[in-house]
């Protein structure tokens, strides 16, 4: 590897302390906390081990720029070096290894590289303008396989030759066309035409014979027709099989709403297509095709053999909806709701979206596929019988509400015959193993969540992330693959991610804290002392005295047990003084904000500190629907979004009144996205409970949100219109009586700005008072510009100081 000059190396070292501690901190102000967050520091991102396991790479956002710089750190000395462009050319990417651990491969700048581990020799396998991905070694270690889009290639290590593993043509075979009656007549009449046709056939037969006898030739194409398009392909490690996932080529996408960009480089308004609304076009059904690359044959894998796939879990709702439509004389709409004979499926998304997809065993002898019904009620893991070319169900997970989009990880043990997978079947995400043809076995059990399963290279251990200690406390644990106790490996309580070293002896850990962005450490994989490798926080931030959030348990008055929350209050709290309070409501719904890790809502957390400085106390709750508390907590909102959550928020308010001297007439509420939705639901379904609310980028009508999120929880609006009416704030607009500030990015293509504008129009027509809207022309769903953040929270601060903080008539204080 190319060495940097000593002077350059010294200049690139990341020192443990980035600058001298600033003078005594001043009181917080909005200009500071809503400024570009580079003043806070940078989170360590995407760590991975070097091929030899002696170094770690990680990325840091560059101050004042969206560029991510790549760093290399020596775990032994703790020295970090920022790689310049020349050093970047000699860097490595996240590596994969062959089964004998003789070779490694990785992707760097979109090209494939091969490393001989004994000699260290590095070979660049590709140099192309397109981005290759997914390197894997063949089962026998003689070839390196990789993909370019949905096309797979195999690089022979001995000869250095790269060839396509298969050639896929999504068109009809031009040679398969048969003459019609008129064509047959011409062949009958003209000898010359017959001779030409015979000659063409002879050439084709010769080419086929030569190809069969010469493995050095490119494979013959698979002609797959022009009615389908590829979604995914996966090549078996032994090179014998390819699984192809397809969907209809011309499946209707539905009408897309427009997002208008008003502030543009051109000076003209520029429209942009966004995603379709829920229920306006169902996701395209997917099909499976198994390609035998040796015999050059294709076999459809039918899904109608999966247990329960012909059932209708929405039968009662469907019958009710059809009856209403028929009574209203809408026969065509009623007919469109008829249940399919076989429920359509999609292949569960890849690991970065919560696990799932397609998994080959290491030796290529077994294949498992995870499928999900489009109605969101079933998930199947099926293996493939290669002799009969059929799916064989191995595990079915059914949920009358919806299958979680998390906890779908699965794969094979090193014996190539035993599946492992995560499942919520017990009510909590737990880890299971199942031999083909055998019974499933739970490796973990309890009222905690297991995620991030990682099988060690030697196949002896599972490493997992879990909140075994408490719902808000996450660490790495490990357990034997044959079963046994969970052993705690890390002791951070705020562990975010981890990577095993190539030899399996060390663990790289990303960890964080309430006011510490993710940092990198390394420790023995069997447990032991950790060594910190980074400190990327800025002194201007760390020198301030931030309020340590106190994790509390709020009793539920609706039989839900306790609701975990973070409480922010003054150090010298005096219960004799009545004070105002604020509820912050996190977004996404299914998200956990009450943890000991850093929060996605770091600006809101600083704003909560500012509110306390101004005399408020703040509560941030993991209401029902939040992540980390099991299936029942997650699905409590099925067909009634905004109802259980509001009960929890009102319990939070009551807890503040009882335990922290909060004036019940002086409580505000705010949040963004799902938190904005809940702010609107709180003011519109519980008028008088909150003195004022700020709803940021809120979905006010779920019929205009997307399909993949909304249909999970509320089904389709044509099938279950009552669920949408029950769950949409716009349906309760007539109840507005408390001040409401609405804020939204004008180019939001996630929650459409139209949601806020339509709700605003309803208030106009209802002659409501004390409602306002603030629109941000250059912001999408996640705001990125400091000026917009400042303006947004200046308005929220003014709202609370005008309508929440002042003592109301008849209130104590």
GROMACS .gro file of C-alpha atoms in nm, residues 17 80 145 176 236 268 291 296 300 311 454 457 523 561 609 654 736 774 796:
model
   19
   17UNK     CA    1  -0.927   1.682   2.150
   80UNK     CA    2  -0.675   0.807   1.241
  145UNK     CA    3  -1.898  -1.357  -0.899
  176UNK     CA    4  -3.910  -1.918  -3.227
  236UNK     CA    5  -2.601  -1.946  -0.668
  268UNK     CA    6  -3.958   2.910  -1.382
  291UNK     CA    7  -3.305  -2.062  -1.427
  296UNK     CA    8  -3.051  -2.384  -2.002
  300UNK     CA    9  -4.162  -2.087  -1.276
  311UNK     CA   10  -5.728  -1.742   0.225
  454UNK     CA   11  -2.459  -1.173   1.266
  457UNK     CA   12  -1.720  -1.673   1.024
  523UNK     CA   13  -1.299  -0.456   2.181
  561UNK     CA   14  -4.889  -0.091   3.137
  609UNK     CA   15  -3.325   2.243   2.668
  654UNK     CA   16  -5.154   1.400   3.359
  736UNK     CA   17  -6.044   2.317   1.636
  774UNK     CA   18  -4.581   2.866   0.728
  796UNK     CA   19  -4.293   2.755   1.759
   0.00000   0.00000   0.00000
